[in-house]
Coordinates of C-alpha atoms in Angstrom, one line a residue:
M1 CA 168.9 129.8 110.2
A2 CA 171.5 127.4 108.8
A3 CA 170.7 123.8 108.4
L4 CA 173.4 122.9 111.0
D5 CA 171.9 125.3 113.6
R6 CA 168.4 123.8 113.5
P7 CA 167.5 121.4 116.3
V8 CA 166.9 117.8 115.4
V9 CA 163.2 117.1 115.6
K10 CA 163.4 113.3 115.6
P11 CA 166.6 111.6 116.8
R12 CA 168.0 109.1 114.3
P13 CA 169.1 105.7 115.4
V14 CA 172.8 105.6 115.9
Y15 CA 173.3 101.8 116.0
L16 CA 171.1 99.0 114.8
N17 CA 172.1 95.7 116.3
L18 CA 170.6 93.1 113.8
F19 CA 171.4 90.2 116.2
A20 CA 169.3 91.8 119.0
I21 CA 166.2 92.0 116.8
R22 CA 163.7 89.2 117.5
L23 CA 161.7 88.3 114.5
P24 CA 158.2 87.0 115.0
L25 CA 157.6 83.5 113.8
P26 CA 156.1 84.5 110.4
G27 CA 159.1 86.8 109.8
F28 CA 161.5 84.0 110.7
V29 CA 159.7 81.6 108.2
S30 CA 159.9 84.3 105.6
F31 CA 163.6 84.7 106.1
L32 CA 164.2 81.0 106.0
H33 CA 162.1 80.9 102.7
R34 CA 164.7 83.3 101.2
A35 CA 167.7 81.5 102.7
T36 CA 166.5 78.0 101.5
G37 CA 165.9 79.4 98.1
A38 CA 169.4 80.7 97.9
L39 CA 170.8 77.4 99.3
L40 CA 168.9 75.4 96.7
F41 CA 170.0 77.7 93.9
V42 CA 173.7 77.7 94.9
L43 CA 174.1 74.1 96.1
G44 CA 171.0 72.0 95.2
I45 CA 170.6 72.8 91.5
P46 CA 174.3 72.2 90.6
L47 CA 174.4 69.0 92.6
L48 CA 171.2 67.8 90.9
L49 CA 172.6 68.7 87.4
W50 CA 175.8 67.0 88.2
G51 CA 174.0 63.8 89.2
V52 CA 171.8 63.8 86.2
E53 CA 174.8 64.4 83.9
R54 CA 176.7 61.6 85.4
A55 CA 173.7 59.3 85.3
L56 CA 173.2 59.9 81.6
S57 CA 176.9 59.5 80.7
S58 CA 177.5 55.9 81.7
P59 CA 176.6 53.3 84.2
D60 CA 180.1 53.5 85.7
A61 CA 179.7 57.2 86.3
W62 CA 176.3 56.7 87.9
N63 CA 177.8 54.1 90.2
A64 CA 180.5 56.6 91.1
V65 CA 177.8 59.1 92.0
R66 CA 176.0 56.6 94.1
A67 CA 179.3 55.7 95.9
A68 CA 180.0 59.4 96.6
L69 CA 176.5 60.0 97.9
A70 CA 176.8 57.0 100.2
H71 CA 179.3 58.8 102.4
P72 CA 177.8 60.0 105.7
F73 CA 178.7 63.7 105.0
A74 CA 177.0 63.5 101.6
R75 CA 173.9 62.0 103.2
L76 CA 173.9 64.8 105.7
V77 CA 174.1 67.3 102.9
L78 CA 171.2 65.5 101.1
I79 CA 169.1 65.7 104.3
V80 CA 169.8 69.4 104.6
L81 CA 168.9 70.0 101.0
A82 CA 165.7 67.9 101.4
W83 CA 164.7 70.1 104.4
A84 CA 165.5 73.2 102.4
Y85 CA 163.4 72.0 99.5
F86 CA 160.4 71.0 101.7
H87 CA 160.6 74.3 103.7
H88 CA 160.9 76.4 100.5
F89 CA 158.0 74.5 98.9
L90 CA 155.7 74.8 101.9
A91 CA 156.6 78.4 102.7
G92 CA 156.0 79.2 99.0
I93 CA 152.5 77.8 99.2
R94 CA 152.0 79.7 102.4
H95 CA 153.1 83.0 100.7
L96 CA 150.8 82.3 97.8
L97 CA 147.9 81.8 100.2
L98 CA 148.8 85.0 102.0
D99 CA 148.8 86.8 98.6
L100 CA 145.2 85.5 98.1
H101 CA 144.4 87.0 101.6
V102 CA 143.9 83.5 103.1
G103 CA 145.1 83.4 106.7
I104 CA 146.3 86.9 106.8
D105 CA 145.3 87.8 110.4
L106 CA 148.0 87.4 113.0
A107 CA 146.8 84.2 114.7
A108 CA 146.4 82.4 111.4
A109 CA 149.8 83.6 110.1
R110 CA 151.5 82.3 113.3
R111 CA 149.7 78.9 112.9
S112 CA 150.6 78.6 109.3
S113 CA 154.2 79.5 110.1
A114 CA 154.5 76.9 112.8
L115 CA 152.9 74.4 110.5
V116 CA 155.4 75.1 107.8
L117 CA 158.3 74.6 110.2
V118 CA 156.9 71.4 111.7
L119 CA 155.9 69.8 108.3
A120 CA 159.3 70.6 106.8
L121 CA 161.1 69.0 109.7
V122 CA 158.9 65.9 109.7
L123 CA 159.3 65.4 105.9
A124 CA 163.1 65.9 106.3
L125 CA 163.2 63.3 109.1
A126 CA 161.3 60.9 106.8
V127 CA 164.0 61.5 104.1
A128 CA 166.7 60.9 106.8
V129 CA 165.1 57.6 107.8
V130 CA 165.1 56.5 104.2
L131 CA 168.7 57.6 103.6
W132 CA 170.1 56.0 106.7

């Protein structure tokens, strides 16, 4: 019997709608951990290096950096970067604990995921209060 004539034993999925998939909370935190890492790598590190370079070059250059970061849009970017840093840091600690088999059952994983989300937001709000 030819391969085309054989009946299909298990039907293959024809269409996978990625927007219809609901991730559980630990999966969502894991996804955000990767996304915040990419955001910090692409935007955070260059911004930090630019600020350090300008701060070391001259006092006038550092004052220009401070003036640029005083703009409300720049402050918003700094708050988002602070949230990304806090989330990435806390989720990284969570992943390290999971690698050590601490909190690996479902209920503990959900609690630690919620804790990471809440703590990152609270710390970012604290940064927002300081910046504004």
